[in-house]
Coordinates of C-alpha atoms in Angstrom, one line a residue:
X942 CA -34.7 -77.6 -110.1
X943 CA -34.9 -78.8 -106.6
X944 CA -35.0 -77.0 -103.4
X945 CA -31.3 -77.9 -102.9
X946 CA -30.6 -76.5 -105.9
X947 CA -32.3 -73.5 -105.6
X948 CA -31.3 -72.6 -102.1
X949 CA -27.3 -73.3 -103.6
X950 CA -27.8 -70.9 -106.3
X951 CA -28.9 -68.2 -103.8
X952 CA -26.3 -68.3 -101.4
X953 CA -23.3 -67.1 -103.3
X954 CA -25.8 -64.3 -103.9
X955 CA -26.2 -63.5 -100.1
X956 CA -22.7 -64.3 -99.9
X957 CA -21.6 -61.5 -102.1
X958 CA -23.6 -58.6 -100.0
X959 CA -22.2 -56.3 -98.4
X960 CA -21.6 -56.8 -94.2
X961 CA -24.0 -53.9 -93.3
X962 CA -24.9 -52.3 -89.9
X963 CA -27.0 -54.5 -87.7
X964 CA -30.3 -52.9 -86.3
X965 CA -28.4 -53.0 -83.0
X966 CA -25.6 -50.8 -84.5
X967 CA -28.3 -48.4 -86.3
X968 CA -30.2 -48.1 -83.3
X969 CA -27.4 -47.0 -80.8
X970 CA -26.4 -44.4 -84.1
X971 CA -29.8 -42.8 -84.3
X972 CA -29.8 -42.8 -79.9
X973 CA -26.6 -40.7 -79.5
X974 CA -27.5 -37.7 -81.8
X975 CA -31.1 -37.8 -80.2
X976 CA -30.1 -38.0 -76.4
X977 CA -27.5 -35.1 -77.8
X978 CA -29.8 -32.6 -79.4
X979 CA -32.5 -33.2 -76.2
X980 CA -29.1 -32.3 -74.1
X981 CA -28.7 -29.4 -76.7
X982 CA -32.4 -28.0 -75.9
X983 CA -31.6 -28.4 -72.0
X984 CA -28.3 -26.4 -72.1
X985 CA -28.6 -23.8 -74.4
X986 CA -31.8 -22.1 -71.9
X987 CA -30.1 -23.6 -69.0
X988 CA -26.9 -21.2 -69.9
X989 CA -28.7 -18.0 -70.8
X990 CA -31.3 -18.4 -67.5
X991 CA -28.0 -18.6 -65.7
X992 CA -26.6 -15.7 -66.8
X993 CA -30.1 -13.7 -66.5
X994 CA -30.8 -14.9 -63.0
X995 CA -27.1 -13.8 -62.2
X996 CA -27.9 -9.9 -63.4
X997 CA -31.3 -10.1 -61.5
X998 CA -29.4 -11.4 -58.7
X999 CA -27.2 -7.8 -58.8
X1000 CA -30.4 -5.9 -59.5
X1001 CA -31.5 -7.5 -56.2
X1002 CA -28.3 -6.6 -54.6
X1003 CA -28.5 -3.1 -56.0
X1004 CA -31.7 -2.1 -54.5
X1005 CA -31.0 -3.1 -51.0
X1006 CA -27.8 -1.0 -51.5
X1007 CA -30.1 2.0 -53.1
X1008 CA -32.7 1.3 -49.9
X1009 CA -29.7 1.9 -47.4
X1010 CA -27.3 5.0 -49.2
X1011 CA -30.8 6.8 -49.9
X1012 CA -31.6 6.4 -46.0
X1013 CA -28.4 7.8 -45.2
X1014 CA -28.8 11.7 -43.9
X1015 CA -28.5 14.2 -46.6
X1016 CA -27.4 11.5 -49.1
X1017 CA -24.3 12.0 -47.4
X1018 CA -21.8 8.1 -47.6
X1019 CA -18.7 8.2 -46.5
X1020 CA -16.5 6.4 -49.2
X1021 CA -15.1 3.9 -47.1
X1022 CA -18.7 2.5 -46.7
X1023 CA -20.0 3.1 -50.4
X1024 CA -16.9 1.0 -51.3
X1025 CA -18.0 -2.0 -49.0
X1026 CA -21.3 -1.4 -49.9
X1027 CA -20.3 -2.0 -53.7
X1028 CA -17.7 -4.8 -52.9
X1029 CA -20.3 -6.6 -51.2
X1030 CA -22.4 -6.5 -54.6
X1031 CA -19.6 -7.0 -57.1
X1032 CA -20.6 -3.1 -58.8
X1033 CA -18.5 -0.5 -59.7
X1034 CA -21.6 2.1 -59.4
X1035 CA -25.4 2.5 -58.3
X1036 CA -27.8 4.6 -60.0
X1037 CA -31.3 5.3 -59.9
X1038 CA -33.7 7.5 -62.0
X1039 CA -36.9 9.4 -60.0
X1040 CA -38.7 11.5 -62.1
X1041 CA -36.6 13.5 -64.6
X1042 CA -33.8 13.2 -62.6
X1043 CA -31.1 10.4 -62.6
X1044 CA -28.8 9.9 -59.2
X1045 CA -25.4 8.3 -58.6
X1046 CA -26.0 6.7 -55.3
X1047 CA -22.3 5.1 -55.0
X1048 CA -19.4 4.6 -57.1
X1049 CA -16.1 3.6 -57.3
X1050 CA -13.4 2.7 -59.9
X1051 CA -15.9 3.9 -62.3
X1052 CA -14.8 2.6 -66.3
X1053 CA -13.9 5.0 -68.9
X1054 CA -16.7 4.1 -70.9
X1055 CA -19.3 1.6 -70.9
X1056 CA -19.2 -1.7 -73.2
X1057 CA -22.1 -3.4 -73.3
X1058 CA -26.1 -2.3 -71.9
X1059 CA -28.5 -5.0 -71.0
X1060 CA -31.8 -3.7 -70.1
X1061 CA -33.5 -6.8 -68.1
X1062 CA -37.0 -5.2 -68.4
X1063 CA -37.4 -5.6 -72.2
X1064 CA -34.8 -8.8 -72.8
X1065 CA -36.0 -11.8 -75.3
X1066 CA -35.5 -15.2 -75.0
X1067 CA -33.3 -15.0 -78.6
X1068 CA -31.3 -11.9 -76.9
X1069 CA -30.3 -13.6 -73.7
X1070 CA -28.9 -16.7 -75.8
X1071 CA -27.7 -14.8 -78.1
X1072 CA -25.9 -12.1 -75.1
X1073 CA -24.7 -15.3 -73.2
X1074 CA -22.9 -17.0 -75.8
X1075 CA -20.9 -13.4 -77.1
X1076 CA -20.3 -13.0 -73.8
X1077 CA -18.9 -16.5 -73.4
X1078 CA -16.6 -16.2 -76.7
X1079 CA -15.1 -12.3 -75.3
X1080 CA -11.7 -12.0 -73.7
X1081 CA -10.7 -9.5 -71.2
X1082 CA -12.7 -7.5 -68.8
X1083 CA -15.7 -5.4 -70.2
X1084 CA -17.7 -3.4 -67.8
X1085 CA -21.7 -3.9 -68.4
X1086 CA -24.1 -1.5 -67.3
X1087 CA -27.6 -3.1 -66.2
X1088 CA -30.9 -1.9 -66.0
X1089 CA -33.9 -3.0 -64.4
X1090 CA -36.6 -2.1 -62.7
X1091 CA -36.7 -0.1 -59.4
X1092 CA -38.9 -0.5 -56.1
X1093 CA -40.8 2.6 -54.6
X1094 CA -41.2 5.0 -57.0
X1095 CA -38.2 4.8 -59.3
X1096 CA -38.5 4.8 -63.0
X1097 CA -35.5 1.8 -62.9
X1098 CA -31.9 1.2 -61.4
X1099 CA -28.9 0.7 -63.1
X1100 CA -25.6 -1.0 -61.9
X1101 CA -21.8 -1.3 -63.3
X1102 CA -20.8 -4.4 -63.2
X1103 CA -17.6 -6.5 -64.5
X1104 CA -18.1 -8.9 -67.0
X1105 CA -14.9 -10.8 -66.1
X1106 CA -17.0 -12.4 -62.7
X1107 CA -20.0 -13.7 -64.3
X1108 CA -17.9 -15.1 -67.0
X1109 CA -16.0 -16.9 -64.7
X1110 CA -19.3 -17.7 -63.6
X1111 CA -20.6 -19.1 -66.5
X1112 CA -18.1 -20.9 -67.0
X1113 CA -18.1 -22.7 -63.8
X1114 CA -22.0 -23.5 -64.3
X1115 CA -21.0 -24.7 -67.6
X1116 CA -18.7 -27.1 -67.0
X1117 CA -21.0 -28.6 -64.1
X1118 CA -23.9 -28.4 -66.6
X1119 CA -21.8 -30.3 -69.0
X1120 CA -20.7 -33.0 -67.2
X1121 CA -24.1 -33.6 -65.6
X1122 CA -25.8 -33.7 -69.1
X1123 CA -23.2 -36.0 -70.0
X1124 CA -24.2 -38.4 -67.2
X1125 CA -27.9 -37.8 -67.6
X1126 CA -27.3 -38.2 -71.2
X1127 CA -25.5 -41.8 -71.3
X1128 CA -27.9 -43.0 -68.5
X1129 CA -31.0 -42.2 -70.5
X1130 CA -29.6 -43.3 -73.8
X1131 CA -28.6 -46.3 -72.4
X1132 CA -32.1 -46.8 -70.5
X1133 CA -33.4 -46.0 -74.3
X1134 CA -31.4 -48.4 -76.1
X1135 CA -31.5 -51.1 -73.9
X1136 CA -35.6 -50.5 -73.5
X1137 CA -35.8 -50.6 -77.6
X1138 CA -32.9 -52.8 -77.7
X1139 CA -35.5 -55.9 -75.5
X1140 CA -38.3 -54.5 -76.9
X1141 CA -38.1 -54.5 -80.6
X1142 CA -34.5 -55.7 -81.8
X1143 CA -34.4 -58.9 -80.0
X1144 CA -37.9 -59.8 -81.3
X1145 CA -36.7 -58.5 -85.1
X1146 CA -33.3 -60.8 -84.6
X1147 CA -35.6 -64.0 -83.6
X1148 CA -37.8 -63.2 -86.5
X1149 CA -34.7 -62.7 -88.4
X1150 CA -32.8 -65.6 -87.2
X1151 CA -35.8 -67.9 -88.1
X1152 CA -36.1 -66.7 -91.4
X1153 CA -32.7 -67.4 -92.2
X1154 CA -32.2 -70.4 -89.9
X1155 CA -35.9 -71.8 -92.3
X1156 CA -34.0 -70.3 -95.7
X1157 CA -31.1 -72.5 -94.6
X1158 CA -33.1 -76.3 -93.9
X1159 CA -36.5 -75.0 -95.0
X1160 CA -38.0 -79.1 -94.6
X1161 CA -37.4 -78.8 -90.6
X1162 CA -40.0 -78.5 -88.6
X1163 CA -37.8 -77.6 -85.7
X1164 CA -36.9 -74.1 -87.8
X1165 CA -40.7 -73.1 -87.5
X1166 CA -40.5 -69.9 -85.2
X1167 CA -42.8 -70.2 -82.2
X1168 CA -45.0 -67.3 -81.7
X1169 CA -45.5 -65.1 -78.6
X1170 CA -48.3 -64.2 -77.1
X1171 CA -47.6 -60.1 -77.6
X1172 CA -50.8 -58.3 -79.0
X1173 CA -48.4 -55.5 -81.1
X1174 CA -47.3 -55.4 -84.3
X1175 CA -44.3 -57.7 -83.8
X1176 CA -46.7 -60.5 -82.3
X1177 CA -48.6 -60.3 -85.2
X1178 CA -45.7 -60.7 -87.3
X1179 CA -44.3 -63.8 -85.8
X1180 CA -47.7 -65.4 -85.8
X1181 CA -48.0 -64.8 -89.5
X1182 CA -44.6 -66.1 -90.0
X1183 CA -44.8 -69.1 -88.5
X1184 CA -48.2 -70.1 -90.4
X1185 CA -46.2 -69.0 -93.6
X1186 CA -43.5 -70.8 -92.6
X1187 CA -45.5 -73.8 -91.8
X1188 CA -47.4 -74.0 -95.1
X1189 CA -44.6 -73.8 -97.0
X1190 CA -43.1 -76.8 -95.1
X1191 CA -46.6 -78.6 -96.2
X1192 CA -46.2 -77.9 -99.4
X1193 CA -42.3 -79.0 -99.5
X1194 CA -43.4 -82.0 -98.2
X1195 CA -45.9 -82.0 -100.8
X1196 CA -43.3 -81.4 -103.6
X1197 CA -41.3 -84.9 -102.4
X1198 CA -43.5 -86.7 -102.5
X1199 CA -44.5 -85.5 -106.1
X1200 CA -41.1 -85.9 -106.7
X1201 CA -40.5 -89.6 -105.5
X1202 CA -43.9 -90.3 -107.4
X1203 CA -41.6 -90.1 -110.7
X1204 CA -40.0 -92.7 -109.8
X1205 CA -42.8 -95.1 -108.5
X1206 CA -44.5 -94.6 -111.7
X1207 CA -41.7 -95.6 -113.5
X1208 CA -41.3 -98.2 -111.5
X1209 CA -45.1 -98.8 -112.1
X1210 CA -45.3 -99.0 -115.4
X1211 CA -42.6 -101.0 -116.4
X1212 CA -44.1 -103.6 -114.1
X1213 CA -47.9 -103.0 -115.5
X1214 CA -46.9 -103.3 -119.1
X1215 CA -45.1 -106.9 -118.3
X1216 CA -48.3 -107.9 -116.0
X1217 CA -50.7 -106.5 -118.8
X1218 CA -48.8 -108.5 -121.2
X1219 CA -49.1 -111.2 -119.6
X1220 CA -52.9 -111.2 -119.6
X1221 CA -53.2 -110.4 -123.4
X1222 CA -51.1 -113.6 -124.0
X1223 CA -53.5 -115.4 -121.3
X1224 CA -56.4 -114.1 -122.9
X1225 CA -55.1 -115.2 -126.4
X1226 CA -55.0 -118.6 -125.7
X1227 CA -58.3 -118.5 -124.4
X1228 CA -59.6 -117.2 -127.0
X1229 CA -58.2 -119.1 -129.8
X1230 CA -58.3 -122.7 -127.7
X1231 CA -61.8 -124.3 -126.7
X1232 CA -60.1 -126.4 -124.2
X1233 CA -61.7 -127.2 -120.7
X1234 CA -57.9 -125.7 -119.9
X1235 CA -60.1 -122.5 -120.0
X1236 CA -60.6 -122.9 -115.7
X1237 CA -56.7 -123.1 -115.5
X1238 CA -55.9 -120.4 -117.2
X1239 CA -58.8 -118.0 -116.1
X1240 CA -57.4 -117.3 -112.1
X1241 CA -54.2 -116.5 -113.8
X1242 CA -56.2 -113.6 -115.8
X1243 CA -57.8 -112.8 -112.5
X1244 CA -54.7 -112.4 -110.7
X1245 CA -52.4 -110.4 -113.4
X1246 CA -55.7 -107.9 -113.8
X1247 CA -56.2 -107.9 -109.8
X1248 CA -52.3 -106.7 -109.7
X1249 CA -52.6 -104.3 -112.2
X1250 CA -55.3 -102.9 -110.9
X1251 CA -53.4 -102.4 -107.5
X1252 CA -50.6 -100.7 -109.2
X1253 CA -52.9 -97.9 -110.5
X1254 CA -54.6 -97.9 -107.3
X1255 CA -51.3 -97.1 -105.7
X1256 CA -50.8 -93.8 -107.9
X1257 CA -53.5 -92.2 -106.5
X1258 CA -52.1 -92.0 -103.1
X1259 CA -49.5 -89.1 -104.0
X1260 CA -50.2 -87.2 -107.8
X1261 CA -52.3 -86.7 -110.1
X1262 CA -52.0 -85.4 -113.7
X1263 CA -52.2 -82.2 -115.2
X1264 CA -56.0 -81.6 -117.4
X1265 CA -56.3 -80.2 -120.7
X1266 CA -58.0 -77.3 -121.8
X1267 CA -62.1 -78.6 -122.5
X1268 CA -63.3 -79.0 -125.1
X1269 CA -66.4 -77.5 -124.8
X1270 CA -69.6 -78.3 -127.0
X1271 CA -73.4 -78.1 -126.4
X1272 CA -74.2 -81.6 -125.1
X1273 CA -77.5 -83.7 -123.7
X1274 CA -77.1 -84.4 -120.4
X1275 CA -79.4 -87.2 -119.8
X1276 CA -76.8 -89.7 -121.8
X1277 CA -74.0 -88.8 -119.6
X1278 CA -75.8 -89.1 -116.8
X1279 CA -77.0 -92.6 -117.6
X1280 CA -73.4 -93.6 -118.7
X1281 CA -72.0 -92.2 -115.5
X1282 CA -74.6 -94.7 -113.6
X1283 CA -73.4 -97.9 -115.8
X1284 CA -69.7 -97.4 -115.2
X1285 CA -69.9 -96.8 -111.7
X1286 CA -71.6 -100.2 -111.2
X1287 CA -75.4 -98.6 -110.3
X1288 CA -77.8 -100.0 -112.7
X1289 CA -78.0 -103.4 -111.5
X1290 CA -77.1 -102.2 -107.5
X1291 CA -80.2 -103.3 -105.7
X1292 CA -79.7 -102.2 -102.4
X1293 CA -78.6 -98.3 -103.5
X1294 CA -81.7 -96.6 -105.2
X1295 CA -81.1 -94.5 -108.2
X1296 CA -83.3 -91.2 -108.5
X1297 CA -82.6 -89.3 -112.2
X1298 CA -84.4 -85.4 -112.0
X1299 CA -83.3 -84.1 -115.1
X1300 CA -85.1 -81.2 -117.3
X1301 CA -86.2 -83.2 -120.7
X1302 CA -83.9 -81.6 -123.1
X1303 CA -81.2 -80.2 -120.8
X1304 CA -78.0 -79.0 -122.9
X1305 CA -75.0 -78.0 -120.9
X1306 CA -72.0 -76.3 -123.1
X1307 CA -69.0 -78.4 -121.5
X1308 CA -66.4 -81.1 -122.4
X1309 CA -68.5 -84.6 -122.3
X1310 CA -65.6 -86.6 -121.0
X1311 CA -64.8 -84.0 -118.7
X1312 CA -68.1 -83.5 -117.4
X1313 CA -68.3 -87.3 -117.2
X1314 CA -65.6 -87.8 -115.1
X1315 CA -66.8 -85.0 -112.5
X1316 CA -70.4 -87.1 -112.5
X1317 CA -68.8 -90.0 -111.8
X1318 CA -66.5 -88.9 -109.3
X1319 CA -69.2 -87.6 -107.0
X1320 CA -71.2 -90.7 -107.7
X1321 CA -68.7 -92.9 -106.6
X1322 CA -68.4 -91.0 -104.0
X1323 CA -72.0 -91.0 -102.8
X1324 CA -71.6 -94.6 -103.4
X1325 CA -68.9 -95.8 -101.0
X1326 CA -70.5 -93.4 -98.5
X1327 CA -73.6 -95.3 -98.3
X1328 CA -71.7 -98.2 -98.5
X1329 CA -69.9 -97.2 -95.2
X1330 CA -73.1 -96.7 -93.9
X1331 CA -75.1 -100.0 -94.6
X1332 CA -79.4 -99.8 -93.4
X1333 CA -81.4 -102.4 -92.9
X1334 CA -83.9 -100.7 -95.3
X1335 CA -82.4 -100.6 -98.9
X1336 CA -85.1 -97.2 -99.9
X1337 CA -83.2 -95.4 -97.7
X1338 CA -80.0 -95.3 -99.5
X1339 CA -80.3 -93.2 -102.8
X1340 CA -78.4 -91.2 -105.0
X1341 CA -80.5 -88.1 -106.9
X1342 CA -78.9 -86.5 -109.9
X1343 CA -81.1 -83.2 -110.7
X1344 CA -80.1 -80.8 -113.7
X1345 CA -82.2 -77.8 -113.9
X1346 CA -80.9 -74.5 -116.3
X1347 CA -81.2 -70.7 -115.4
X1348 CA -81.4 -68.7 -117.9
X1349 CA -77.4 -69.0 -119.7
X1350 CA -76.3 -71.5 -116.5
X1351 CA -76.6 -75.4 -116.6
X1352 CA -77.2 -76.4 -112.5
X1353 CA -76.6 -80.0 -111.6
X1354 CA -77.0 -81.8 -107.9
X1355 CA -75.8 -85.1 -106.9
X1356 CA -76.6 -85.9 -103.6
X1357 CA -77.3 -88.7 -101.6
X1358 CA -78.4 -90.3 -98.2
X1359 CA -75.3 -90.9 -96.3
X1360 CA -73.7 -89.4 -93.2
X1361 CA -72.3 -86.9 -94.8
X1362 CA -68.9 -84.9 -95.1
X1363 CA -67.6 -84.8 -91.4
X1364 CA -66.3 -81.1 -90.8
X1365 CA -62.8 -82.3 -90.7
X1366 CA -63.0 -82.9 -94.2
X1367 CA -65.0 -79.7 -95.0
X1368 CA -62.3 -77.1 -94.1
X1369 CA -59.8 -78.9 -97.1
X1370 CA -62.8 -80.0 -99.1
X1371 CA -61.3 -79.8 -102.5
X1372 CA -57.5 -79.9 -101.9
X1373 CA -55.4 -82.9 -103.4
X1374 CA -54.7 -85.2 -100.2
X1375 CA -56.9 -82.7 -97.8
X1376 CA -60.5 -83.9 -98.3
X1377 CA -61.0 -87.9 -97.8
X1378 CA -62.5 -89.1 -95.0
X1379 CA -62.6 -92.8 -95.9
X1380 CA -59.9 -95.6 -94.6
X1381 CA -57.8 -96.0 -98.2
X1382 CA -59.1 -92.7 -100.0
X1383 CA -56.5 -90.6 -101.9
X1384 CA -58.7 -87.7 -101.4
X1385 CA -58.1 -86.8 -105.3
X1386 CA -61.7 -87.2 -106.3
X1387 CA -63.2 -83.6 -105.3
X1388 CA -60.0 -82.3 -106.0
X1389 CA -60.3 -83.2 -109.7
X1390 CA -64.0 -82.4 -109.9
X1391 CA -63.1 -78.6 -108.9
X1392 CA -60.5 -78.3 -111.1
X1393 CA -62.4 -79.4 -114.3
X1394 CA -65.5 -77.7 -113.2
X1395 CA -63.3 -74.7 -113.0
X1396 CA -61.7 -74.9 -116.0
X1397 CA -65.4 -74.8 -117.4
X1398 CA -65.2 -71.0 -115.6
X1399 CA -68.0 -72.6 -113.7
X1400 CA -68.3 -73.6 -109.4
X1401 CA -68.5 -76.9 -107.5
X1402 CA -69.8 -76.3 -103.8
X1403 CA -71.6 -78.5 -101.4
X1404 CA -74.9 -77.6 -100.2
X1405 CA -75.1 -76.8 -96.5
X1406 CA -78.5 -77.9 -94.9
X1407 CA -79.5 -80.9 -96.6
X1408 CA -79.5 -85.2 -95.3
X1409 CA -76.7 -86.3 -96.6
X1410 CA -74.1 -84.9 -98.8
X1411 CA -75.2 -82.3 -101.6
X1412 CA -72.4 -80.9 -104.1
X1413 CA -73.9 -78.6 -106.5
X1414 CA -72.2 -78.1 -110.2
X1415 CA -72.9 -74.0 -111.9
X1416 CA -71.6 -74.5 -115.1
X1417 CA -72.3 -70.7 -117.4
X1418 CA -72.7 -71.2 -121.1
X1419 CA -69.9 -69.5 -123.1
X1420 CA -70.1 -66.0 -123.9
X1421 CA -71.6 -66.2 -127.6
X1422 CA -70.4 -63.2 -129.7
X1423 CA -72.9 -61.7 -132.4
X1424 CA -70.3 -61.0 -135.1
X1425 CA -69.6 -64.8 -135.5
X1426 CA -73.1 -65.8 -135.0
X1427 CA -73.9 -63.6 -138.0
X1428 CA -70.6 -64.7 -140.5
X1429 CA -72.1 -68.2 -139.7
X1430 CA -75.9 -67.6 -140.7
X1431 CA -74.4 -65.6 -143.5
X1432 CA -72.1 -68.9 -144.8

């Protein structure tokens, strides 16, 4: 299935989703209750200090009106002035306790009985709340009856009150409390939201928007997001994105042209078989006619092989085939090696020196034709690197094949004089189209080497340090288990 297909497939999917709040939507939910309970903790206190500071307030009052009807001589007021005295506070009465005995300094209008007590000096935080918001909820006019304490040296003073006032009060203070938390409120969730709203949701909506926009045409380069430079979380995140997102785009591109590689080699080999059967019908008449026609016919050959040879050539530049499982078997080394050195064109090379190093006797448990085409591979490519690299003194251009073994691991080196692997083609040294450094390479030859070393559960590396280019194969023997070893021996 294709991409296309895939991405088709999905969207009725997405489609089908429920429309869901937007972060945008979720934030501004989770905002209001917040800015309201912080508005909740403000008010409540503010309201019952309000109502406490407006009792202390009549205390106050009350003992500058006890300082001037004690002065008085004889204790003697005349009611006309007690009653300013106790308008001008708001109380009904003024008492004050010396000793073991209690005095009425003033009254006036006094209440039949007495509704409520508050007694400032011993009053909690939970029971002025508590007193402000029964007080809030009564109806009519209550008298109260507050104590506190006295100056000089009076136990305490006490004053009648109305409630009615300081609800009034309350209420006033309330109102203007109210709306000013409401203002204060909106402003700061506003300054909250917006803050969060440029500092997170815009960023989340880009990194969103990419996402989707890359989901949508995910072989665009223009849908890669471009990352910030912010040092937080959400910087992080778009960087990481947008090397996902552009590795992905590599290996899409990657994928097409694996996918048009089907139909080049079809193309391929429906043009090879005709070309190679051409050349078998060439090379039948040469082989069945002694004629001198033998120089007509041979550039013919040439040509047909030379294009055939091209054709295969051209494969390499975009896929390569999937390996079998090895089969693995104790084998001598020292014959591969030698047939690796024929077929690659080295035994009669004069000008490339040929240096074999390997342990008389050396097994190595791996698939011959596998192993074979890893030598070769590397030798070939040692090869064309000296080759790219002529000297004017033919000793100095070798290749040196060593096999050692340690303990249950087979160790081969092939290395050789050359410049090297430049470190371009180090960081993608054994990735399909990553790793050649030559003009015309397909970079497939390392590629395959670490894939069927691997499949021998065994390592291809290249060996920092040394002249040249050094890639060393670690290939472990296969775990041997005793209970076969013995039904064998025992057969």
């Amino acid at each position: 299935m294709s991409v296309t297909e895939e991405r088709a497939t999905t969207e009725p999917t997405l489609a089908r989703l429920p429309r869901r709040l937007g972060l945008s939507g979720k934030l501004l939910l989770l905002t209001i209750p917040l800015v309201m309970i912080a508005g909740l903790m403000i008010y409540v206190p503010a309201i019952a200090n309000f109502r406490m500071n407006r009792l202390n307030d009549r205390l106050a009052a009350a003992n500058t009106a006890a300082l001037v009807l004690d002065a008085a001589p004889s204790g003697m007021v005349p009611d006309s002035l007690a009653r300013q005295i106790l308008t001008s506070i708001g109380a009904r009465a003024v008492a004050i306790k010396m000793g073991q005995q209690r005095r009425l300094l003033a009254s006036a209008d006094l209440p039949a009985s007495i509704d409520h007590d508050i007694d400032i000096r011993d009053t909690t935080v939970w029971s002025a709340i508590s007193g402000t918001f029964e007080m809030m909820l009564e109806r009519g006019n209550q008298s109260i009856r507050v104590v506190g304490p006295a100056p000089g040296g009076a136990e305490f003073i006490e004053v009648v009150i109305d409630e009615l006032p300081l609800r009034e009060a309350i209420y006033r203070f309330n109102r203007n409390l109210l709306l000013v938390s409401l203002l204060i409120g909106v402003l700061t969730a506003a300054l909250v939201y917006f803050a969060l709203h440029f500092m997170f949701v815009r960023p989340m909506r880009r990194l969103t928007d990419s996402m989707v926009g890359f989901h949508e045409n995910p072989e665009s380069a223009a849908r890669i997001i471009e990352p910030s430079h912010r040092g937080d979380e959400i910087g992080v995140a778009e960087r990481e994105l947008s090397a996902m997102q552009r590795d992905l785009l590599s290996m899409l591109h990657q994928k097409s042209r694996l996918a048009a590689l089907g139909l080049a080699v079809s193309k391929i080999n429906h043009d090879l078989r005709n070309l190679l059967a051409s050349s078998q019908l060439l090379s039948d008449q040469l082989a069945s006619v002694p004629d001198p026609r033998v120089q007509r016919f041979a550039p013919k050959l040439m040509r047909s092989l030379e294009r055939a040879i091209a054709f295969c050539q051209s494969t390499l530049s975009y896929g390569r085939a999937q390996e079998a499982a090895p089969d693995r078997r104790l084998i001598a080394i020292e014959p591969v090696v030698a047939e690796v050195r024929e077929t690659a064109g080295l035994a009669n090379d004069a000008t490339i020196a040929w240096i074999s190093a390997i342990e008389r006797g050396l097994t190595v448990d791996a698939d011959p034709d596998q192993l074979f085409r890893v030598l070769l591979n590397l030798v070939r490519n040692a090869a064309q690197a000296l080759e790219s690299h002529p000297r004017n003194d033919p000793a100095s251009m070798q290749i040196r094949v060593t096999g050692r073994r340690e303990g249950a691991v087979a160790i081969l080196e092939v290395s050789d004089t050359g410049p090297g692997v430049p470190q371009k083609a180090r960081d993608h040294l054994f990735e399909a189209f990553q790793s050649s450094s030559r003009p015309g390479g397909s970079g497939l030859g390392l590629a395959i080497a670490a894939e069927l070393v691997r499949a021998h559960d065994g390592d291809i590396s290249l060996v920092e340090g040394t002249i040249g280019a050094t890639f060393r194969i670690v290939i472990p023997d296969r775990p041997v288990e005793l209970l076969s070893i013995r039904n064998e021996r025992r057969a």
